[in-house]
Tab-separated table of C-alpha atoms (C1' of nucleotides) in Angstrom:
chain	number	residue	atom	x	y	z
I	681	MET	CA	94.441	44.211	155.078
I	682	LEU	CA	95.624	40.712	154.213
I	683	GLU	CA	95.392	39.471	157.775
I	684	GLN	CA	92.033	40.976	158.398
I	685	THR	CA	90.541	39.653	155.167
I	686	ALA	CA	92.183	36.284	155.709
I	687	ALA	CA	90.671	36.119	159.175
I	688	GLN	CA	87.253	36.927	157.772
I	689	LEU	CA	87.639	34.130	155.256
I	690	ARG	CA	88.758	31.611	157.871
I	691	ALA	CA	85.879	32.618	160.102
I	692	GLU	CA	83.604	31.427	157.317
I	693	GLY	CA	85.376	28.080	157.090
I	694	ARG	CA	87.316	29.108	154.010
I	695	ARG	CA	91.043	28.747	153.578
I	696	VAL	CA	93.695	31.102	152.365
I	697	GLY	CA	96.043	29.534	149.864
I	698	ALA	CA	98.884	31.002	147.883
I	699	ALA	CA	96.817	32.405	145.028
I	700	ARG	CA	94.198	33.914	147.259
I	701	ARG	CA	96.800	35.582	149.434
I	702	GLN	CA	98.626	37.052	146.468
I	703	VAL	CA	95.433	38.405	144.921
I	704	ILE	CA	94.496	40.162	148.133
I	705	GLU	CA	97.962	41.640	148.496
I	706	ALA	CA	98.033	42.776	144.890
I	707	LEU	CA	94.678	44.504	145.270
I	708	ALA	CA	95.799	46.217	148.456
I	709	ASP	CA	98.985	47.450	146.757
I	710	ARG	CA	97.127	48.955	143.825
I	711	ALA	CA	96.041	52.534	143.977
I	712	CYS	CA	93.356	52.004	141.376
I	713	ALA	CA	91.051	49.388	139.908
I	714	VAL	CA	92.427	46.515	137.810
I	715	THR	CA	91.127	43.811	135.518
I	716	ALA	CA	91.248	40.174	136.584
I	717	GLU	CA	93.540	39.499	133.665
I	718	GLY	CA	95.774	42.339	134.811
I	719	LEU	CA	95.985	40.921	138.306
I	720	ALA	CA	96.868	37.482	136.978
I	721	ALA	CA	99.539	38.937	134.729
I	722	GLY	CA	101.235	40.488	137.744
I	723	LEU	CA	101.178	37.226	139.674
I	724	PRO	CA	103.149	34.563	137.815
I	725	GLY	CA	102.026	31.129	138.823
I	726	VAL	CA	98.518	32.308	139.626
I	727	HIS	CA	95.984	31.239	137.046
I	728	VAL	CA	93.309	33.659	135.790
I	729	SER	CA	90.566	31.325	136.833
I	730	SER	CA	91.876	31.399	140.396
I	731	VAL	CA	91.876	35.159	140.255
I	732	TYR	CA	88.228	35.179	139.157
I	733	ARG	CA	87.311	32.684	141.827
I	734	THR	CA	89.090	34.661	144.513
I	735	LEU	CA	87.478	37.883	143.376
I	736	ALA	CA	84.059	36.232	143.503
I	737	VAL	CA	84.657	35.070	147.068
I	738	LEU	CA	85.964	38.448	148.148
I	739	GLU	CA	83.049	40.129	146.465
I	740	ASP	CA	80.442	38.297	148.419
I	741	LEU	CA	82.464	38.938	151.521
I	742	GLY	CA	81.991	42.574	150.587
I	743	ALA	CA	85.726	43.189	150.438
I	744	VAL	CA	85.911	43.996	146.739
I	745	ARG	CA	83.524	45.153	144.053
I	746	HIS	CA	83.647	45.297	140.299
I	747	VAL	CA	82.678	47.937	137.795
I	748	HIS	CA	81.920	47.478	134.114
I	749	LEU	CA	83.367	50.129	131.924
I	750	GLY	CA	82.375	50.291	128.330
I	751	HIS	CA	82.748	47.093	126.389
I	752	GLY	CA	85.919	45.740	127.888
I	753	PRO	CA	86.572	43.581	130.919
I	754	ALA	CA	85.393	44.561	134.382
I	755	LEU	CA	87.611	46.398	136.830
I	756	TRP	CA	88.045	45.253	140.404
I	757	GLU	CA	88.951	47.244	143.480
I	758	LEU	CA	88.822	47.018	147.247
I	759	THR	CA	85.571	48.391	148.561
I	760	HIS	CA	87.305	50.497	151.160
I	761	ALA	CA	89.206	52.188	148.355
I	762	GLY	CA	86.382	54.705	148.720
I	763	ASP	CA	83.070	54.672	146.999
I	764	GLY	CA	83.629	57.027	144.115
I	765	ARG	CA	81.674	56.447	140.946
I	766	HIS	CA	83.430	55.604	137.733
I	767	LEU	CA	83.300	57.503	134.474
I	768	VAL	CA	84.978	56.256	131.347
I	769	CYS	CA	85.679	58.167	128.165
I	770	GLU	CA	84.447	56.186	125.215
I	771	HIS	CA	86.952	57.890	122.985
I	772	CYS	CA	90.288	57.695	124.770
I	773	GLY	CA	89.381	55.088	127.361
I	774	ARG	CA	90.477	57.347	130.190
I	775	HIS	CA	88.842	56.408	133.396
I	776	LEU	CA	88.010	58.829	136.169
I	777	VAL	CA	86.439	58.579	139.559
I	778	VAL	CA	84.073	61.176	140.968
I	779	PRO	CA	82.607	61.543	144.462
I	780	ALA	CA	79.585	59.357	145.075
I	781	ASP	CA	77.615	62.194	146.593
I	782	LEU	CA	77.036	63.593	143.110
I	783	PHE	CA	74.743	60.605	142.721
I	784	ALA	CA	72.984	60.958	146.042
I	785	ASP	CA	69.972	62.939	144.822
I	786	LEU	CA	69.412	60.692	141.869
I	787	GLU	CA	69.606	57.606	144.033
I	788	ARG	CA	67.217	59.041	146.565
I	789	ARG	CA	64.692	59.935	143.898
I	790	LEU	CA	64.940	56.527	142.275
I	791	ALA	CA	64.285	54.957	145.654
I	792	ASP	CA	61.457	57.324	146.615
I	793	GLU	CA	59.709	57.614	143.288
I	794	HIS	CA	60.404	54.222	141.771
I	795	GLY	CA	61.209	51.956	144.699
I	796	PHE	CA	64.491	51.129	143.074
I	797	VAL	CA	67.621	50.794	145.189
I	798	VAL	CA	70.707	51.305	143.075
I	799	ASP	CA	73.585	48.891	143.432
I	800	ARG	CA	76.106	51.588	143.965
I	801	GLY	CA	78.617	51.922	141.227
I	802	HIS	CA	78.296	48.621	139.439
I	803	PHE	CA	78.519	50.421	136.106
I	804	ALA	CA	80.670	53.221	134.912
I	805	LEU	CA	78.954	55.991	133.036
I	806	THR	CA	80.343	56.280	129.531
I	807	GLY	CA	80.763	59.565	127.714
I	808	ARG	CA	83.403	62.046	126.641
I	809	CYS	CA	86.085	63.532	128.818
I	810	THR	CA	87.174	67.159	128.446
I	811	ALA	CA	89.993	66.277	126.070
I	812	CYS	CA	87.871	64.214	123.697
I	813	HIS	CA	84.897	66.493	123.743
I	814	ASP	CA	84.654	67.069	120.018
I	815	GLU	CA	86.434	64.152	118.457
I	816	PRO	CA	84.834	62.041	115.700
N	1271	MET	CA	60.311	54.737	109.623
N	1272	LEU	CA	61.678	52.168	107.207
N	1273	GLU	CA	61.551	54.514	104.215
N	1274	GLN	CA	63.105	57.372	106.046
N	1275	THR	CA	65.912	55.279	107.512
N	1276	ALA	CA	66.434	53.531	104.177
N	1277	ALA	CA	66.731	56.912	102.463
N	1278	GLN	CA	69.278	58.024	105.043
N	1279	LEU	CA	71.297	54.900	104.386
N	1280	ARG	CA	71.164	55.308	100.613
N	1281	ALA	CA	72.179	58.934	100.948
N	1282	GLU	CA	75.391	57.644	102.511
N	1283	GLY	CA	76.018	55.267	99.634
N	1284	ARG	CA	74.808	52.282	101.597
N	1285	ARG	CA	72.254	49.779	100.343
N	1286	VAL	CA	69.189	48.293	101.924
N	1287	GLY	CA	69.005	44.537	101.515
N	1288	ALA	CA	66.487	42.056	102.843
N	1289	ALA	CA	68.064	41.554	106.255
N	1290	ARG	CA	68.588	45.212	106.872
N	1291	ARG	CA	65.008	46.047	105.924
N	1292	GLN	CA	63.586	43.377	108.183
N	1293	VAL	CA	65.702	44.442	111.147
N	1294	ILE	CA	64.527	48.019	110.809
N	1295	GLU	CA	60.892	46.951	110.543
N	1296	ALA	CA	61.185	44.614	113.502
N	1297	LEU	CA	62.676	47.375	115.641
N	1298	ALA	CA	59.942	49.788	114.615
N	1299	ASP	CA	57.261	47.220	115.492
N	1300	ARG	CA	58.633	46.591	118.955
N	1301	ALA	CA	57.380	48.607	121.861
N	1302	CYS	CA	60.470	47.939	123.886
N	1303	ALA	CA	64.153	47.149	123.622
N	1304	VAL	CA	65.329	43.746	122.340
N	1305	THR	CA	68.516	41.724	122.170
N	1306	ALA	CA	70.220	41.119	118.845
N	1307	GLU	CA	69.631	37.414	119.352
N	1308	GLY	CA	65.962	38.111	119.967
N	1309	LEU	CA	65.647	40.090	116.786
N	1310	ALA	CA	67.313	37.347	114.784
N	1311	ALA	CA	65.025	34.731	116.301
N	1312	GLY	CA	62.013	36.667	115.071
N	1313	LEU	CA	63.387	36.925	111.557
N	1314	PRO	CA	63.914	33.475	110.086
N	1315	GLY	CA	66.469	33.565	107.334
N	1316	VAL	CA	68.284	36.519	108.860
N	1317	HIS	CA	71.545	35.567	110.463
N	1318	VAL	CA	72.561	36.959	113.864
N	1319	SER	CA	75.741	38.367	112.463
N	1320	SER	CA	73.714	40.371	109.935
N	1321	VAL	CA	71.592	41.675	112.759
N	1322	TYR	CA	74.688	42.824	114.626
N	1323	ARG	CA	76.077	44.420	111.487
N	1324	THR	CA	72.837	46.217	110.739
N	1325	LEU	CA	72.550	47.437	114.301
N	1326	ALA	CA	76.080	48.786	114.142
N	1327	VAL	CA	75.300	50.708	110.957
N	1328	LEU	CA	72.053	52.059	112.355
N	1329	GLU	CA	73.810	53.017	115.527
N	1330	ASP	CA	76.309	55.237	113.878
N	1331	LEU	CA	73.520	56.694	111.845
N	1332	GLY	CA	72.050	57.583	115.210
N	1333	ALA	CA	68.859	55.657	114.519
N	1334	VAL	CA	69.283	53.062	117.265
N	1335	ARG	CA	71.199	52.807	120.514
N	1336	HIS	CA	72.062	49.984	122.818
N	1337	VAL	CA	72.023	49.611	126.563
N	1338	HIS	CA	73.906	47.091	128.667
N	1339	LEU	CA	71.939	45.634	131.481
N	1340	GLY	CA	73.713	43.611	134.061
N	1341	HIS	CA	75.809	40.784	132.755
N	1342	GLY	CA	73.637	39.610	129.883
N	1343	PRO	CA	73.432	40.669	126.257
N	1344	ALA	CA	72.817	44.289	125.256
N	1345	LEU	CA	69.360	45.595	124.408
N	1346	TRP	CA	68.688	47.606	121.277
N	1347	GLU	CA	66.005	50.170	120.604
N	1348	LEU	CA	65.187	52.979	118.214
N	1349	THR	CA	66.524	56.267	119.499
N	1350	HIS	CA	63.247	58.026	118.959
N	1351	ALA	CA	61.596	55.452	121.217
N	1352	GLY	CA	62.137	58.173	123.824
N	1353	ASP	CA	65.175	58.704	125.946
N	1354	GLY	CA	64.231	57.076	129.216
N	1355	ARG	CA	67.000	55.600	131.313
N	1356	HIS	CA	67.118	51.917	132.055
N	1357	LEU	CA	67.158	50.260	135.446
N	1358	VAL	CA	67.516	46.539	135.889
N	1359	CYS	CA	66.872	44.479	138.984
N	1360	GLU	CA	69.857	42.272	139.660
N	1361	HIS	CA	67.665	39.811	141.483
N	1362	CYS	CA	64.661	39.187	139.228
N	1363	GLY	CA	66.032	40.670	136.034
N	1364	ARG	CA	63.051	42.986	135.687
N	1365	HIS	CA	63.852	45.952	133.559
N	1366	LEU	CA	62.283	49.350	133.960
N	1367	VAL	CA	62.573	52.657	132.233
N	1368	VAL	CA	62.497	55.972	134.063
N	1369	PRO	CA	62.343	59.502	132.704
N	1370	ALA	CA	65.709	60.889	131.660
N	1371	ASP	CA	65.149	64.152	133.478
N	1372	LEU	CA	65.855	62.398	136.773
N	1373	PHE	CA	69.413	62.328	135.516
N	1374	ALA	CA	69.555	65.918	134.332
N	1375	ASP	CA	71.100	67.431	137.456
N	1376	LEU	CA	73.714	64.745	137.727
N	1377	GLU	CA	74.648	65.129	134.085
N	1378	ARG	CA	74.873	68.869	134.358
N	1379	ARG	CA	77.117	68.644	137.399
N	1380	LEU	CA	79.357	66.066	135.760
N	1381	ALA	CA	79.701	68.391	132.786
N	1382	ASP	CA	80.241	71.550	134.836
N	1383	GLU	CA	82.434	70.174	137.571
N	1384	HIS	CA	84.291	67.430	135.734
N	1385	GLY	CA	84.041	68.326	132.048
N	1386	PHE	CA	82.500	64.960	131.399
N	1387	VAL	CA	79.637	64.646	128.932
N	1388	VAL	CA	77.648	61.511	129.617
N	1389	ASP	CA	76.699	59.262	126.725
N	1390	ARG	CA	73.058	59.191	127.581
N	1391	GLY	CA	71.837	55.863	128.731
N	1392	HIS	CA	74.511	53.515	127.490
N	1393	PHE	CA	74.300	51.563	130.708
N	1394	ALA	CA	71.422	50.493	132.839
N	1395	LEU	CA	71.771	51.085	136.537
N	1396	THR	CA	71.615	47.821	138.423
N	1397	GLY	CA	69.996	47.424	141.797
N	1398	ARG	CA	66.910	46.029	143.495
N	1399	CYS	CA	63.339	46.669	142.466
N	1400	THR	CA	60.573	47.075	145.028
N	1401	ALA	CA	59.644	43.405	144.919
N	1402	CYS	CA	63.155	42.106	145.462
N	1403	HIS	CA	64.151	44.646	148.008
N	1404	ASP	CA	65.139	42.224	150.749
N	1405	GLU	CA	65.917	39.008	148.983
N	1406	PRO	CA	69.203	37.100	149.570
P	1048	DA	C1'	101.149	13.526	162.089
P	1049	DT	C1'	96.740	12.814	160.255
P	1050	DC	C1'	92.761	13.677	157.691
P	1051	DT	C1'	89.106	16.239	155.752
P	1052	DT	C1'	87.857	19.339	152.608
P	1053	DG	C1'	88.662	23.585	150.405
P	1054	DC	C1'	91.870	25.679	146.951
P	1055	DT	C1'	94.513	25.532	142.807
P	1056	DG	C1'	96.232	25.045	137.942
P	1057	DC	C1'	94.766	23.537	133.833
P	1058	DG	C1'	92.116	23.087	129.954
P	1059	DA	C1'	87.678	22.828	128.036
P	1060	DG	C1'	83.326	25.190	127.648
P	1061	DC	C1'	80.114	28.994	127.158
P	1062	DA	C1'	77.794	33.423	125.871
P	1063	DG	C1'	77.933	37.401	123.319
P	1064	DT	C1'	79.871	39.456	119.637
P	1065	DT	C1'	83.000	40.090	115.608
P	1066	DC	C1'	85.361	38.727	111.356
P	1067	DG	C1'	86.682	36.650	106.765
P	1068	DC	C1'	85.017	34.808	102.884
P	1069	DA	C1'	82.549	33.743	98.720
P	1070	DA	C1'	78.054	34.228	96.689
P	1071	DC	C1'	74.524	37.447	95.974
P	1072	DA	C1'	71.884	41.445	94.857
P	1073	DA	C1'	70.999	46.738	95.144
P	1074	DG	C1'	70.787	50.354	92.442
P	1075	DG	C1'	73.358	53.772	89.411
P	1076	DA	C1'	75.031	54.013	84.563
P	1077	DA	C1'	74.483	52.999	79.826
C	605	DT	C1'	66.435	46.813	80.330
C	606	DT	C1'	70.789	45.101	81.030
C	607	DC	C1'	75.254	45.566	82.946
C	608	DC	C1'	78.558	46.316	86.413
C	609	DT	C1'	80.350	47.839	90.620
C	610	DT	C1'	80.430	47.340	95.175
C	611	DG	C1'	77.867	46.961	99.414
C	612	DT	C1'	75.306	43.187	101.884
C	613	DT	C1'	74.395	38.572	103.356
C	614	DG	C1'	74.694	33.834	105.335
C	615	DC	C1'	77.807	30.913	107.205
C	616	DG	C1'	81.131	29.308	110.143
C	617	DA	C1'	85.193	30.144	112.562
C	618	DA	C1'	87.456	33.120	115.780
C	619	DC	C1'	87.725	36.058	119.759
C	620	DT	C1'	87.033	37.931	124.438
C	621	DG	C1'	85.677	37.742	129.017
C	622	DC	C1'	84.412	34.684	132.086
C	623	DT	C1'	82.955	29.995	134.290
C	624	DC	C1'	83.320	25.054	135.188
C	625	DG	C1'	84.954	20.200	136.023
C	626	DC	C1'	88.523	17.676	137.354
C	627	DA	C1'	92.361	15.668	139.746
C	628	DG	C1'	96.129	16.827	142.732
C	629	DC	C1'	97.716	19.617	146.476
C	630	DA	C1'	97.796	21.739	150.853
C	631	DA	C1'	95.370	24.545	154.801
C	632	DG	C1'	94.362	24.053	159.117
C	633	DA	C1'	91.389	21.662	162.665
C	634	DT	C1'	92.147	17.663	165.648
DNA sequence: ATCTTGCTGCGAGCAGTTCGCAACAAGGAA
DNA sequence: TTCCTTGTTGCGAACTGCTCGCAGCAAGAT
């Protein structure tokens, strides 16, 4: 993962310094999506702004993507972590991932009927999870 | 619209001052969704923070809702402005509204299969509109 | 080993939104 | 009508999530 991404970066004339390497490794280690702040916190000596910059580079390489959930910070994950869609409970904050094919029909109809090609999974859908169904 | 919303507010022990009245009227006048900043700009003498506060009150009254589109500020609209879902083109920023029933199947499946009840239309889907289909 | 140029930490800056405060005024009670 | 309580308002400062400019460092081609 590191080596392959690093090679991709170098092929574009970019370099792979300490911060960049650590961010990639940290993302690869993670089972699930993280905030930029969260990544930085786990990497002492790596500044948040470097994390954001690295994530931006990796994003236009196509190696990572980010999702906005509710009103907080965005979450970042490797793209090959699968392409599930994110749901977030606006009550308890719980965050779940569902198969993208649930969205396939909708996306096809939006494309066919409205000429609109959805940027897959850039936003989480907000709502209520089973547990918080009838909370205030 | 004003009178009815004002009555609802008073019934809850709230009051209807100048700013609040103007925000409600401005929303009712608008055909489409606006930013808080935009509302404030159209109401000289009404401070942005009052606009945000009024919108928050109206939102938990259920009279307005907000949608996040892309990375910019949220848009606000009256709930009875219809319940179309918002799409926003990440290239040109164009914003379109499509019928909510396109989302009905998806929402039913999320509820049935995952126990998740979607908060209707809190987020816009981002993607590419017809015009910007194959831009950089 | 050298040298170019990209990367990095740092702090300041920015947009969108929220908060604390003191003055004000809505609207029920008298 | 006047009074009084208490919600509302304008204002500015604060906060959060993110971006930028800069000067020093170091990756990696030669």
